Tab-separated table of C-alpha atoms in Angstrom:
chain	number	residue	atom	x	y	z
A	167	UNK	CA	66.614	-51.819	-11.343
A	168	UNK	CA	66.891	-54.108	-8.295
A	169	UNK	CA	63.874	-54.867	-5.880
A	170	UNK	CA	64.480	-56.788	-2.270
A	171	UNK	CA	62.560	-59.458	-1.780
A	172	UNK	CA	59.819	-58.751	1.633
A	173	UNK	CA	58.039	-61.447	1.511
A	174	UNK	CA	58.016	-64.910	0.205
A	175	UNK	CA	55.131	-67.330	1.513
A	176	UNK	CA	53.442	-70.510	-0.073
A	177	UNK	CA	49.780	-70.099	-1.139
A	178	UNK	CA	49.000	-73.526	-1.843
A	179	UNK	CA	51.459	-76.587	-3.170
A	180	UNK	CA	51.803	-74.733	-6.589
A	181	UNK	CA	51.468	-71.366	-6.221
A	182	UNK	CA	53.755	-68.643	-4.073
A	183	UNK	CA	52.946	-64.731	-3.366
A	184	UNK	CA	56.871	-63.046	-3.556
A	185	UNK	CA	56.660	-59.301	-1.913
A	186	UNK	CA	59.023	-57.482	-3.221
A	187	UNK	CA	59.711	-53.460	-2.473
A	188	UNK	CA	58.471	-50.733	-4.354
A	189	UNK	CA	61.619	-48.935	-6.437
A	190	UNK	CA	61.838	-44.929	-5.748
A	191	UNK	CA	59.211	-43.704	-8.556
A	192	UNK	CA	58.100	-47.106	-10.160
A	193	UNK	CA	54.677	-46.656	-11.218
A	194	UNK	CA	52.154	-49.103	-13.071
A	195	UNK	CA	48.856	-49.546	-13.659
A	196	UNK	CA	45.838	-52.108	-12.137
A	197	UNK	CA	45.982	-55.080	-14.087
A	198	UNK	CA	49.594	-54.642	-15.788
A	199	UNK	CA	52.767	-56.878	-15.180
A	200	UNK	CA	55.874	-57.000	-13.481
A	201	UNK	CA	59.144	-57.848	-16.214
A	202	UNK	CA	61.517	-59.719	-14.362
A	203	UNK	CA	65.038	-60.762	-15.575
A	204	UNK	CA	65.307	-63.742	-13.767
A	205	UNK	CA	68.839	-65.927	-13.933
A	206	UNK	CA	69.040	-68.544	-16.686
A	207	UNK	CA	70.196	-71.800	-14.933
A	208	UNK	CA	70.818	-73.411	-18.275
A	209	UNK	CA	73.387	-70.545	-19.451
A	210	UNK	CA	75.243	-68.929	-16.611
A	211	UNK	CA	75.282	-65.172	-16.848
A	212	UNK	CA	72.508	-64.893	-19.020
A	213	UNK	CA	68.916	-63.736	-18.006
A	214	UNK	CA	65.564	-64.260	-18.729
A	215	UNK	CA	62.291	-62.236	-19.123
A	216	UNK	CA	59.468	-63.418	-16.966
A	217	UNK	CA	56.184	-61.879	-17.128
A	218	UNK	CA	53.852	-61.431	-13.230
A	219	UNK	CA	50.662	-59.910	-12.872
A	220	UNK	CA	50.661	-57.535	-10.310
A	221	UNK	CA	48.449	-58.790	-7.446
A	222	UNK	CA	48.308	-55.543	-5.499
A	223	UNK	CA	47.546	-51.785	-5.969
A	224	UNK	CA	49.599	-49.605	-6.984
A	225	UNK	CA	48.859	-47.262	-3.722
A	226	UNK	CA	50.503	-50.248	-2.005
A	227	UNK	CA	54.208	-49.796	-0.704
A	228	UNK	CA	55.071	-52.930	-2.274
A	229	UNK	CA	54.811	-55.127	-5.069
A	230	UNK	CA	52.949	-58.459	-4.619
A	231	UNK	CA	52.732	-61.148	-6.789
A	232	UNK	CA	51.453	-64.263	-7.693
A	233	UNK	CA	53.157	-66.665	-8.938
A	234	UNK	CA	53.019	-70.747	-10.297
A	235	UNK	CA	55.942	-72.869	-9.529
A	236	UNK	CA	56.267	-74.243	-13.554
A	237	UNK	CA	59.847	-74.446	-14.651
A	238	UNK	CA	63.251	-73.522	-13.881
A	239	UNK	CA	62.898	-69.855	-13.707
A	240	UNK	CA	59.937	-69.870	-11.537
A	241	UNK	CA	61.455	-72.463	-9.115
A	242	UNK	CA	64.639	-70.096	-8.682
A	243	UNK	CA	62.078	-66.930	-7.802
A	244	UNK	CA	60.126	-69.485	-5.031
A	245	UNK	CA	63.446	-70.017	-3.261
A	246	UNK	CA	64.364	-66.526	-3.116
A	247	UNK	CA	64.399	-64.838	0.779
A	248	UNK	CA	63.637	-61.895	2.226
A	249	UNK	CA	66.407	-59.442	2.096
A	250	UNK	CA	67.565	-61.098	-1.476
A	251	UNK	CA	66.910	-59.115	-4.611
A	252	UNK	CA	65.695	-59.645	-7.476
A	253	UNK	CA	65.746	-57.468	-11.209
A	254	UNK	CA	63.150	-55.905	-12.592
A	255	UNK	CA	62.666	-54.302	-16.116
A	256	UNK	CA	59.315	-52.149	-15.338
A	257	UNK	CA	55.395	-52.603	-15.749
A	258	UNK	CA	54.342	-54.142	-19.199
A	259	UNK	CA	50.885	-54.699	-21.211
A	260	UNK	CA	47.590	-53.144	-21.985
A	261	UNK	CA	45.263	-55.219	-19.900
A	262	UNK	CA	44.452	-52.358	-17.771
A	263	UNK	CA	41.546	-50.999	-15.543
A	264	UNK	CA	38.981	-48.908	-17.392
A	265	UNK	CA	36.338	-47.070	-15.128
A	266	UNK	CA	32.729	-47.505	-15.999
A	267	UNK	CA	30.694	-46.197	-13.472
A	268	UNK	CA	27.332	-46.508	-15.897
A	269	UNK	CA	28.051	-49.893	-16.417
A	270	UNK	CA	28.187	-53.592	-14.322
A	271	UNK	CA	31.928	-55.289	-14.258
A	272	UNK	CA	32.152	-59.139	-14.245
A	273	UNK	CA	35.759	-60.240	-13.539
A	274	UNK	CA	36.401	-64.055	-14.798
A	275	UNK	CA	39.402	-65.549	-13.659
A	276	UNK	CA	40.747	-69.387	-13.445
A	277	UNK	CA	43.706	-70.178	-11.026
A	278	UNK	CA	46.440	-67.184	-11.031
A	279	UNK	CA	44.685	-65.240	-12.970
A	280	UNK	CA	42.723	-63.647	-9.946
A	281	UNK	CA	46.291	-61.681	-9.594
A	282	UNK	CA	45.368	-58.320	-11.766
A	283	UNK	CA	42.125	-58.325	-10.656
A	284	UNK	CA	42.686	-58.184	-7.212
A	285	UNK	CA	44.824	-55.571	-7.764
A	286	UNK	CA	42.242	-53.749	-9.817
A	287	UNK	CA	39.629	-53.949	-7.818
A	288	UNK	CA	41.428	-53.166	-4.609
A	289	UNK	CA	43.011	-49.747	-6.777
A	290	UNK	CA	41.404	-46.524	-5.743
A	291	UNK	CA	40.904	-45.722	-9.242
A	292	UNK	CA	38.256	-48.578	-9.266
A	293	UNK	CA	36.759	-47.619	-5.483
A	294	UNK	CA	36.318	-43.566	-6.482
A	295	UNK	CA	34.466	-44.845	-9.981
A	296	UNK	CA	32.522	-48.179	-8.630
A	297	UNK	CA	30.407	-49.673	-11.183
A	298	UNK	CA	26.764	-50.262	-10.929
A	299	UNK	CA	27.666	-53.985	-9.503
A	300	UNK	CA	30.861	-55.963	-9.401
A	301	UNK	CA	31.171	-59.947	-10.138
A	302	UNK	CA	34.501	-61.718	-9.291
A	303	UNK	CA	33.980	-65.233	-10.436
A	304	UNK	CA	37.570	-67.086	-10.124
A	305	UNK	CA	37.792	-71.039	-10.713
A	306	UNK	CA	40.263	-73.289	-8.906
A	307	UNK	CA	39.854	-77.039	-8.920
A	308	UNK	CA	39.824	-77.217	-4.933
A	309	UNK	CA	39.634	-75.096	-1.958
A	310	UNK	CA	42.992	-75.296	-1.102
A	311	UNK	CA	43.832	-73.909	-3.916
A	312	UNK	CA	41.703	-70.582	-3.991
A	313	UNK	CA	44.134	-67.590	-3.823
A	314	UNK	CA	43.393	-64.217	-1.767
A	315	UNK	CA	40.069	-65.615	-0.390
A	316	UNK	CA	40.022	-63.918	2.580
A	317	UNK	CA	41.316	-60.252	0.958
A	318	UNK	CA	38.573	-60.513	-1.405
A	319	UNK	CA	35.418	-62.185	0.925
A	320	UNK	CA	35.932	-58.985	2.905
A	321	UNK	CA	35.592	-56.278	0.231
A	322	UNK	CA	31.752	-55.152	0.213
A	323	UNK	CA	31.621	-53.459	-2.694
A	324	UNK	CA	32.254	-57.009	-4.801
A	325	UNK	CA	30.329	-60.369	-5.374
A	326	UNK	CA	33.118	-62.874	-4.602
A	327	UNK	CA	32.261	-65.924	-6.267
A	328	UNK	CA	34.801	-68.700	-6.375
A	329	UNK	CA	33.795	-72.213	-8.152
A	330	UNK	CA	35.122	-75.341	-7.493
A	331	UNK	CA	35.867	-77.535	-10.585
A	332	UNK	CA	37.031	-80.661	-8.835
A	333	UNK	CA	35.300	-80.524	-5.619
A	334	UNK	CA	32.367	-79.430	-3.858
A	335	UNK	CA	32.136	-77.381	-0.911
A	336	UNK	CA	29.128	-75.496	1.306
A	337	UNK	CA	28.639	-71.722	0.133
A	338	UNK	CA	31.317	-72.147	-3.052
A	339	UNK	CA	29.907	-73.148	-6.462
A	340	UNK	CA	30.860	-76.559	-7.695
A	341	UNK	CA	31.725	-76.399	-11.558
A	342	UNK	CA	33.468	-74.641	-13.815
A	343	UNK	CA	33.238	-70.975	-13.984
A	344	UNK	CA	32.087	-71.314	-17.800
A	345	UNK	CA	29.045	-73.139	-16.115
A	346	UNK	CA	28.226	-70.443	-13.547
A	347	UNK	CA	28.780	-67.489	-16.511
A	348	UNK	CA	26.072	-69.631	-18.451
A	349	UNK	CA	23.528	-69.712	-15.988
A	350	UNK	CA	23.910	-66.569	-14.165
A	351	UNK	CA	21.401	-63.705	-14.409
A	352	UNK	CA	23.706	-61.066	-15.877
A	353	UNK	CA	22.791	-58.185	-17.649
A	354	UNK	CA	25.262	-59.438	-20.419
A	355	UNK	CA	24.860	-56.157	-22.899
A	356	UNK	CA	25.110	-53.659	-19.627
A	357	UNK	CA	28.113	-54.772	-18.270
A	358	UNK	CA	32.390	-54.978	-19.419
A	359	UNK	CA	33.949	-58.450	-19.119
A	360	UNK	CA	37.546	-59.133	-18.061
A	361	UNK	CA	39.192	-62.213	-18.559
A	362	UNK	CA	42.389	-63.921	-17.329
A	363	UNK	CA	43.421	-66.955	-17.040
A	364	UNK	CA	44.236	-70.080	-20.261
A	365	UNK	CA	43.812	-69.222	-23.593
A	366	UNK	CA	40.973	-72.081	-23.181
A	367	UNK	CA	39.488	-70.088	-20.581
A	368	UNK	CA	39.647	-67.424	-22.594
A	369	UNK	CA	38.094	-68.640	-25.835
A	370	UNK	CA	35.138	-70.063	-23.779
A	371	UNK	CA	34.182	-67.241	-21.921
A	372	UNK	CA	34.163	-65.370	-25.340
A	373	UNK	CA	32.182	-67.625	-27.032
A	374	UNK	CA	29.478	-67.583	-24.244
A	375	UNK	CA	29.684	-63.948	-24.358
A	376	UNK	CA	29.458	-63.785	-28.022
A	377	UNK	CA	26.038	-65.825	-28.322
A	378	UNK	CA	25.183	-63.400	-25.245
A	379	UNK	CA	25.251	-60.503	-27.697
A	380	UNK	CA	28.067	-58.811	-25.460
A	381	UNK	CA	29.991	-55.918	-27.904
A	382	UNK	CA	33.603	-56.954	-29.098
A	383	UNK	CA	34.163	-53.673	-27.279
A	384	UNK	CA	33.312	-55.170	-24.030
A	385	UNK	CA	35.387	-57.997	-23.737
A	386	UNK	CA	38.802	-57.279	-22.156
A	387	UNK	CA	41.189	-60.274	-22.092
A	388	UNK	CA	44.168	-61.694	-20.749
A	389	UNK	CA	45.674	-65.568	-21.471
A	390	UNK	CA	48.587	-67.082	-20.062
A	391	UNK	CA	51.604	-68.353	-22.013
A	392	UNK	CA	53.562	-71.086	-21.188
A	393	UNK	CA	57.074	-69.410	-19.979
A	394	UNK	CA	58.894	-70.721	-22.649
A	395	UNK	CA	56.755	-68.212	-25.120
A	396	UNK	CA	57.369	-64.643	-25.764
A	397	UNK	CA	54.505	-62.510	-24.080
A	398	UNK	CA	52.835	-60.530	-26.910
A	399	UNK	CA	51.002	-57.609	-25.934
């Protein structure tokens, strides 16, 4: 199916949020990902799949995502303009929003990966089933490059918590987010964890949460691939 491009705006010097329109009865769910068939400029005719997190809600009338300029594919989407289309195969993977009110939600993200939470946490299957207290801790290595900021600062029903890895700055945490998960007074075995971000990210968060005594059960995780790999789900 074909989707026209709304929107498409720089975030920072590596990273661009591309709007596109909703199709007629296209339906996912908070935290899944956009397939996109995306021309392959190294065999003309031929397309390839590209894997998005969805950055917005699905109540929203439009598709937003957000997306890192690495690699041929990605550099064709950034140039794309409003009133250009684009194809899309549908909403992929299990990484998906599962209400707890009983229980506390941290959210640990590093660079784009602060795309399915933000549409999970802006999702009004997550505001009518709040849990008992909501970390978003999201690591960039400097301010410019913290994505959605402003979105998420304003949302009352969430501790935003961005960390700075290269950088300080007043009010932000300077460190890695692996630092601030460490030292923070979480109660660990009351509360799910999601993850997205590198499969280094990833692996460090779940040792910390391992020697935390947090369930397997409670770990819900997310790495990105480098676009050249097949996304496994």
């Amino acid at each position: 199916m074909k989707a026209q491009v709304l929107a498409n705006e720089a975030l920072n010097a590596e990273v661009f949020r591309l709007e596109l329109e909703k199709p007629d009865g296209f339906t996912f769910k908070p935290g899944q990902a956009l397939q996109l068939k995306v021309p392959d400029v190294a065999n003309p005719g031929a397309l390839l799949d590209r894997y998005f997190s969805i950055a917005s809600p699905p109540e929203k009338q439009s598709l937003e995502l957000c997306i890192k300029k690495q690699g041929a594919a990605t550099e064709y989407l950034s140039g794309l303009k409003a009133g250009e289309s684009v194809e899309l195969a549908g909403a992929v993977g299990a990484f998906v929003l599962e209400p707890k009110p009983h229980r506390h939600f941290v959210f640990v993200s590093m660079g784009t990966g602060v795309a399915p939470f933000r549409s999970m946490v802006a999702s009004r299957l997550f505001r009518d089933n709040l849990p008992l207290s909501t970390l978003f801790l999201a690591g960039f290595r400097h301010a410019e490059d913290i994505l959605f900021g402003e979105d998420l600062s304003r949302l009352d029903y969430i501790a935003w918590v961005p960390a700075l890895s290269r950088e300080s700055q007043d009010g932000v945490f300077a460190g890695r987010v692996t630092a601030y998960l460490k030292a923070a007074e979480i109660p660990f075995e009351l509360s799910e964890f999601y993850i997205c971000g590198s499969a280094d990210l990833v692996k460090e968060v779940r040792a910390i949460l391992e020697q935390k005594n947090v369930a397997e059960e409670s770990i819900h995780h997310e790495a990105y691939l480098h676009p050249n790999k097949k996304k496994s789900w």
